[in-house]
mmCIF file of C-alpha atoms in Angstrom:
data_model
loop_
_atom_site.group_PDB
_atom_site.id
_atom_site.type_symbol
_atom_site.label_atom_id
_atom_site.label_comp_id
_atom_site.label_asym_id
_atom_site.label_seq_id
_atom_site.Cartn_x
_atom_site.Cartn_y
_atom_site.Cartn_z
ATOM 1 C CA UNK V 1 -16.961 -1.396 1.176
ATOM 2 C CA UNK V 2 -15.677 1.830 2.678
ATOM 3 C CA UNK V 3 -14.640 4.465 0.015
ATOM 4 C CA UNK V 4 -11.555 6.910 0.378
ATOM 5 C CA UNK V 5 -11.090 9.994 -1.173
ATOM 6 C CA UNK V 6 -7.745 11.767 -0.621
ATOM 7 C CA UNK V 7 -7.285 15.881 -1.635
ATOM 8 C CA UNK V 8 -6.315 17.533 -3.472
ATOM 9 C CA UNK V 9 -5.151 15.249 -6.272
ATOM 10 C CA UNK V 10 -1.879 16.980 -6.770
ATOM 11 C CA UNK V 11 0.067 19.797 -4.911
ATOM 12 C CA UNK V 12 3.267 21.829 -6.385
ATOM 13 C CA UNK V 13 5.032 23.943 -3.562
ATOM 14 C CA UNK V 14 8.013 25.620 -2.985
ATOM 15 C CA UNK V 15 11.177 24.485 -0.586
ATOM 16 C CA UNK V 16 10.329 25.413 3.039
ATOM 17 C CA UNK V 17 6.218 25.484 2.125
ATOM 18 C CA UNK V 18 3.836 23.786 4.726
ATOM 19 C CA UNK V 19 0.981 21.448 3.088
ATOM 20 C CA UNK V 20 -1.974 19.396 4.640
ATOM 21 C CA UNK V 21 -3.368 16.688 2.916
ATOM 22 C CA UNK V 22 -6.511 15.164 3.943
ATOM 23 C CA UNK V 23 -8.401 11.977 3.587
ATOM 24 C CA UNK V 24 -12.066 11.418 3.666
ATOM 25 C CA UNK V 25 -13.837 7.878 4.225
ATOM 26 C CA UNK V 26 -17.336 6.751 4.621
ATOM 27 C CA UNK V 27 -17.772 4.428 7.548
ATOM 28 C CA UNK V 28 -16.212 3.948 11.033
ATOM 29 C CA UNK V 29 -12.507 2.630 10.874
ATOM 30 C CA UNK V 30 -10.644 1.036 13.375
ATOM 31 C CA UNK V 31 -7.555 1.404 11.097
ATOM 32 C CA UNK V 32 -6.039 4.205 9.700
ATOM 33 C CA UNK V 33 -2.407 4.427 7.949
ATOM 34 C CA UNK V 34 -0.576 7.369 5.518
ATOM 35 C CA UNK V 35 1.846 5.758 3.161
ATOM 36 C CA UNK V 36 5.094 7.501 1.370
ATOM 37 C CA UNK V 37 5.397 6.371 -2.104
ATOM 38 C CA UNK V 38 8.783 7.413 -3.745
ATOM 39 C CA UNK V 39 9.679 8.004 -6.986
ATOM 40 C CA UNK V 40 10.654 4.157 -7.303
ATOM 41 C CA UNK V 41 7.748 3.070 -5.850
ATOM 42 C CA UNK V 42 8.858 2.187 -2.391
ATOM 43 C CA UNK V 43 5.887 2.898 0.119
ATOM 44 C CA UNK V 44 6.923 3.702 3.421
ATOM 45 C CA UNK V 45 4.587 3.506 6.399
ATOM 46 C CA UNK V 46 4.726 7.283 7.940
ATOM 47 C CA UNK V 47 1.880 7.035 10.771
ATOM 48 C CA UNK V 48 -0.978 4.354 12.338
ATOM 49 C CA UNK V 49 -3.378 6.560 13.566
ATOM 50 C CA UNK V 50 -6.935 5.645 13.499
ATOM 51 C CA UNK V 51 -7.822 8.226 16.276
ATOM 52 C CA UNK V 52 -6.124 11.257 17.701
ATOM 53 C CA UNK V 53 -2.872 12.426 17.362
ATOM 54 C CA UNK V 54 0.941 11.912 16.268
ATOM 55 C CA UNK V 55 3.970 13.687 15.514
ATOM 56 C CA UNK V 56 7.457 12.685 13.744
ATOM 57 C CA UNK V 57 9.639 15.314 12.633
ATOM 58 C CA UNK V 58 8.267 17.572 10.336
ATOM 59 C CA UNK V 59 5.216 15.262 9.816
ATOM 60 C CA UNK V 60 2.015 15.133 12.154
ATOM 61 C CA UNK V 61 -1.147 13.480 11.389
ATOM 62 C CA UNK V 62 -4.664 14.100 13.318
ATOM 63 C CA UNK V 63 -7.719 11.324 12.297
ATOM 64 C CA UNK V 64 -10.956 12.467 14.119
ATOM 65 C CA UNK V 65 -12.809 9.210 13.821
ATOM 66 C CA UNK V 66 -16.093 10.474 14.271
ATOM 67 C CA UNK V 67 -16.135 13.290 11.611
ATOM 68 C CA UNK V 68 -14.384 10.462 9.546
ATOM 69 C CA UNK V 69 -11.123 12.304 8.076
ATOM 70 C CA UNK V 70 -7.552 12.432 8.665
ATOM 71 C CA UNK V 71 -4.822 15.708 8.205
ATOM 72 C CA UNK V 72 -1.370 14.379 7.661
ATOM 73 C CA UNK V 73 0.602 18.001 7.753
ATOM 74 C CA UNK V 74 4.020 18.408 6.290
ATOM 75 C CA UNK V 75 6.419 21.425 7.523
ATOM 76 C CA UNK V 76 9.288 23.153 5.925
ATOM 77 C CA UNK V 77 9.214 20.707 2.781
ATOM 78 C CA UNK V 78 11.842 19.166 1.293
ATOM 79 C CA UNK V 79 12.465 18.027 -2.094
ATOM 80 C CA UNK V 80 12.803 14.608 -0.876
ATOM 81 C CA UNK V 81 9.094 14.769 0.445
ATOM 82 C CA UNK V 82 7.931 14.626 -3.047
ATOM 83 C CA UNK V 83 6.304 11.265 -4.376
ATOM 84 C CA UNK V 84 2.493 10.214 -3.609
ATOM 85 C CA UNK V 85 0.996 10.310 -0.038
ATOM 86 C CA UNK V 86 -1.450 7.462 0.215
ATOM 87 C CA UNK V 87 -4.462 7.019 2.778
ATOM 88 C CA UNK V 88 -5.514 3.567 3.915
ATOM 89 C CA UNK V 89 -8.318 2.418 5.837
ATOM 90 C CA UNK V 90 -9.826 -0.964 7.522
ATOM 91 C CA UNK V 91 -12.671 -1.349 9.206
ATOM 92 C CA UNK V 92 -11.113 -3.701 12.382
ATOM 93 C CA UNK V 93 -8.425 -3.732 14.459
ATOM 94 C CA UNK V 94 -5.048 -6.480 13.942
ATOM 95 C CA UNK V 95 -4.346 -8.165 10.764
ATOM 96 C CA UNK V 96 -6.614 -6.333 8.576
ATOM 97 C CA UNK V 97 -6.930 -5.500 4.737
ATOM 98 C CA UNK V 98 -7.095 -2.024 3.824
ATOM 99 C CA UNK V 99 -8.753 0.314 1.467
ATOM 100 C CA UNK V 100 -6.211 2.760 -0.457
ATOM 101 C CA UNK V 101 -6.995 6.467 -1.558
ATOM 102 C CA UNK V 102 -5.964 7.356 -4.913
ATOM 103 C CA UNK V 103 -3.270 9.693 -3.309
ATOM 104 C CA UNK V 104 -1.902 13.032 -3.476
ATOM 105 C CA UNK V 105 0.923 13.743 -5.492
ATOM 106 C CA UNK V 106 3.406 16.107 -4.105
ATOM 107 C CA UNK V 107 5.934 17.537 -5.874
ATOM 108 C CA UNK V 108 8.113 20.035 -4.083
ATOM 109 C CA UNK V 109 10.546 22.621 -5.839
ATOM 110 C CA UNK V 110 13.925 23.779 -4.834
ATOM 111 C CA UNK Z 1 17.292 -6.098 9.457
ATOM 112 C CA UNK Z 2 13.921 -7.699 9.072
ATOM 113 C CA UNK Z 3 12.057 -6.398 5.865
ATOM 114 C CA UNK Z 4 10.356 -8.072 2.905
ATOM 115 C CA UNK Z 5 12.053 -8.932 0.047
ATOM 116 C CA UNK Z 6 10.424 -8.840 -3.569
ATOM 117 C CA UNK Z 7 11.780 -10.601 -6.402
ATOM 118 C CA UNK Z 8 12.624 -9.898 -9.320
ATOM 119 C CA UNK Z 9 12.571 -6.091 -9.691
ATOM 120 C CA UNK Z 10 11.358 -6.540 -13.384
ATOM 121 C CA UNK Z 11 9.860 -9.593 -14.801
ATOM 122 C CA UNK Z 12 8.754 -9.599 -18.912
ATOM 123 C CA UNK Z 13 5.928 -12.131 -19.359
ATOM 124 C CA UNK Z 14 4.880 -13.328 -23.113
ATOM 125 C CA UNK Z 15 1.239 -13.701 -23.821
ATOM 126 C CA UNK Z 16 -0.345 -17.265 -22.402
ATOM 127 C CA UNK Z 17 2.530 -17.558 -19.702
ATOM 128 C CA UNK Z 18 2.208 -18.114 -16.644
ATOM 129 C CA UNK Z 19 4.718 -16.411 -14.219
ATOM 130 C CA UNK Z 20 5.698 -16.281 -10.304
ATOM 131 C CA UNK Z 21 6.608 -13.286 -8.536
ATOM 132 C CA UNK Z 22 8.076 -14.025 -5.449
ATOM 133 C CA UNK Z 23 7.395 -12.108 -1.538
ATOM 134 C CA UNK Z 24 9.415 -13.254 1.383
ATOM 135 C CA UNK Z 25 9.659 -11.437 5.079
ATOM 136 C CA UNK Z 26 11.329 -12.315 8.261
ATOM 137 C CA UNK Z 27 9.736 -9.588 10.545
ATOM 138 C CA UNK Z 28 7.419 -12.811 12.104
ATOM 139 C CA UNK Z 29 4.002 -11.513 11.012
ATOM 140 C CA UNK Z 30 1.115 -13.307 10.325
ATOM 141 C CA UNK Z 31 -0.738 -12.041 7.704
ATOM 142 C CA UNK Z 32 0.373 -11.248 4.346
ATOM 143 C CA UNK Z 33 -0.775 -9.045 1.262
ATOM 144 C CA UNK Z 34 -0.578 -8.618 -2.198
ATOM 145 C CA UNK Z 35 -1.755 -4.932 -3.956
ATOM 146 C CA UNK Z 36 -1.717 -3.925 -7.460
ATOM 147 C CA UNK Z 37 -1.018 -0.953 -8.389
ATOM 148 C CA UNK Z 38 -1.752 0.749 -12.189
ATOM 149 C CA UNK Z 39 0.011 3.741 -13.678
ATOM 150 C CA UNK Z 40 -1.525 7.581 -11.011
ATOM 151 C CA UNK Z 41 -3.988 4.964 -9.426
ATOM 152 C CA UNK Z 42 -4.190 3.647 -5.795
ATOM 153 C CA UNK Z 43 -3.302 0.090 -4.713
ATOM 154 C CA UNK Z 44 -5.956 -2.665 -5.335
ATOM 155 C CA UNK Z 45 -5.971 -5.910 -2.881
ATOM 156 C CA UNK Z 46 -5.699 -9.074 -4.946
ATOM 157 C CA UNK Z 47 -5.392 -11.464 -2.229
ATOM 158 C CA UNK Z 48 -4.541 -11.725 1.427
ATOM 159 C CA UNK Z 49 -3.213 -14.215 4.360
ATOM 160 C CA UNK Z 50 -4.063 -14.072 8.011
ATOM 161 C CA UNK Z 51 -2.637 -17.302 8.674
ATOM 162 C CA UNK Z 52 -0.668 -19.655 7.247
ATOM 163 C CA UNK Z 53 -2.363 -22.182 5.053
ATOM 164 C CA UNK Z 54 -5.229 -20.082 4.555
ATOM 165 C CA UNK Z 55 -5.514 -17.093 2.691
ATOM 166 C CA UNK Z 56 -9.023 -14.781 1.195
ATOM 167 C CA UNK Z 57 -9.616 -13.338 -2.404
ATOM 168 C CA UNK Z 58 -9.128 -9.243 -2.655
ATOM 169 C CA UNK Z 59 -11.346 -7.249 -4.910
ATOM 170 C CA UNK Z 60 -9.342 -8.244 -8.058
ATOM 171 C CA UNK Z 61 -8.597 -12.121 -7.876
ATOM 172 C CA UNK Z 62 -9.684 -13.009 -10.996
ATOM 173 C CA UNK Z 63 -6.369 -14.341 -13.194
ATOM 174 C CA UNK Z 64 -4.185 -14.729 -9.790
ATOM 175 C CA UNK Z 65 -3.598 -17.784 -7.487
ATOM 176 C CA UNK Z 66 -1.525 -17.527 -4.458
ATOM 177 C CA UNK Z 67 -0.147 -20.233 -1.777
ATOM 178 C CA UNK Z 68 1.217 -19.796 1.934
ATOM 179 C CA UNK Z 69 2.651 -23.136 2.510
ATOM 180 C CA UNK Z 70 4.955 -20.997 5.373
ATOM 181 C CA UNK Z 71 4.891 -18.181 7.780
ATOM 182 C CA UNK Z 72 7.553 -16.315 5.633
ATOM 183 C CA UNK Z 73 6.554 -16.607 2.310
ATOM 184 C CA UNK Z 74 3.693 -15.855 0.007
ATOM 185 C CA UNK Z 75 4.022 -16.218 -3.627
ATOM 186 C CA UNK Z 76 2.044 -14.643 -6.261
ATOM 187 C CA UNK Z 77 0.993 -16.690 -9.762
ATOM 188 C CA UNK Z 78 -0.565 -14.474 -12.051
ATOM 189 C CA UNK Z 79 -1.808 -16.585 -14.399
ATOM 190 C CA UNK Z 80 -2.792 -16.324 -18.630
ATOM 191 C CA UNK Z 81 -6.672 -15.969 -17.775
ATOM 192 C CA UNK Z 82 -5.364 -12.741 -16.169
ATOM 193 C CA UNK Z 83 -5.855 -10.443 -19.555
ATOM 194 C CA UNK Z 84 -4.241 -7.348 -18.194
ATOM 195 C CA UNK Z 85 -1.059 -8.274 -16.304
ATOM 196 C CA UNK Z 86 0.977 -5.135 -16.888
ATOM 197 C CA UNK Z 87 1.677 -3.442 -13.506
ATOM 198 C CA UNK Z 88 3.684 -2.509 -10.256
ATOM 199 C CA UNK Z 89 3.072 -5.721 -7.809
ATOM 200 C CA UNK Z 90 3.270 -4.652 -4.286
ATOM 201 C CA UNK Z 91 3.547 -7.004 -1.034
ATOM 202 C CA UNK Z 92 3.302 -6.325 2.457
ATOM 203 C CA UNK Z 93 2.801 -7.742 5.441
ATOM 204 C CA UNK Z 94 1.509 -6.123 8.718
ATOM 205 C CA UNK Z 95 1.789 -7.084 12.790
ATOM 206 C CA UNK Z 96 -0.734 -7.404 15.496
ATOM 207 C CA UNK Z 97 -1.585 -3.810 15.532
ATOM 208 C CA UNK Z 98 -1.827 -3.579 11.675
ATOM 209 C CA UNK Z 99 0.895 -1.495 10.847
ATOM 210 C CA UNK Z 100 1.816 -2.262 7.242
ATOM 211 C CA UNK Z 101 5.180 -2.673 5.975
ATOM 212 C CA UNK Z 102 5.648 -3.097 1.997
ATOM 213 C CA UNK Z 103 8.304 -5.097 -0.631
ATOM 214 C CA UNK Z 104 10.028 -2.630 -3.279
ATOM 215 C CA UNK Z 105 7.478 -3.892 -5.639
ATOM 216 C CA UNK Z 106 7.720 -6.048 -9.284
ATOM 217 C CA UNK Z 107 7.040 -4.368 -12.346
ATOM 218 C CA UNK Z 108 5.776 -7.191 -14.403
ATOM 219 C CA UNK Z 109 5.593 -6.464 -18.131
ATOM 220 C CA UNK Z 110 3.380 -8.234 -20.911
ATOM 221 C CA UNK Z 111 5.295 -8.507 -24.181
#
């Protein structure tokens, strides 16, 4: 199956810091989602992007398919963006299962 | 609002039980999904549903059995041949694209 390696592992920044996190796989997706997992475990669905581009906010995310990797960049942190940031892949398009990174753990300090 | 619900929040299990955690959304998607996640680990797939009455083994099925008798719902069993229950149970469902939304999870609990 495809593998997924996320990086770094953890990340401790400063209010108002920028941060990229990036995620790695080994095979062609046609899928490609970054997760927010809070402190209570609530996973929020922050971008689909298996190719190209996409902003929201603060956050933007860039997957270049075939390099296989995706940036997801966060600007001017806040100390609610702390929690894990999660990478998931799938190798088709629709209803698809995906593979999950081990995330990055961001912890952000006023 | 259309979401999915998980229930219950917490659930305590005693050894050689079996339990029921429950997974219900009303945002009309097909398939379904159940993860597992372990304490700083990633989510593993246990099983999934593409359609109703039909649904495929994850990577970790063994000591789980699941049903999707409707659209809306998806119930996980995890069952006493399952020897390492404790864990955060996550469900999700995604649309025609494959955007993912996720439950608030079930922290199931072997006493």
């Amino acid at each position: 199956g495809i593998q997924v390696e996320q990086s770094p592992p953890d990340l401790i920044l400063q209010e108002g810091a920028n941060s990229t996190l990036r995620c790695n796989f080994s095979d062609s997706v046609n899928n490609l989602q970054w997760f927010h997992q809070n402190p209570w475990g609530q996973l929020i669905n922050l971008f689909y992007i298996p190719s190209g581009t996409k902003q929201n906010g603060r956050l933007s995310a860039t997957t270049v398919a075939t390099e296989r990797y995706s940036l997801l960049y966060i600007s001017s942190s806040q100390t609610t963006d702390s929690g894990v940031y999660f990478c998931a892949v799938g190798a088709n398009f629709g209803n698809e299962k995906l593979t999950f990174g081990t995330g990055t753990r961001l912890t952000i300090i006023p | 609002d259309g979401g999915i619900t998980q229930s219950p929040k917490y659930l305590f299990r005693k050894e050689g039980q079996n339990v029921t955690l429950s997974c219900e959304q009303n945002l009309n998607h097909d398939a379904m999904y159940w993860y597992r996640q372990d304490p700083g680990q990633g989510l593993r797939l246990i099983y999934y549903s593409q359609i109703v009455n039909d649904f495929q083994k994850g990577d970790i099925a063994e000591g789980y059995s699941v049903s999707r008798e409707k659209k809306e719902s998806f119930p996980l069993t995890v069952t006493s041949a399952q020897k390492n229950p404790t864990a955060f149970y996550l469900c999700a469902s995604s649309d025609r694209v494959g955007g993912y939304t996720f439950g608030s999870g079930t922290r199931l609990t072997v006493v």
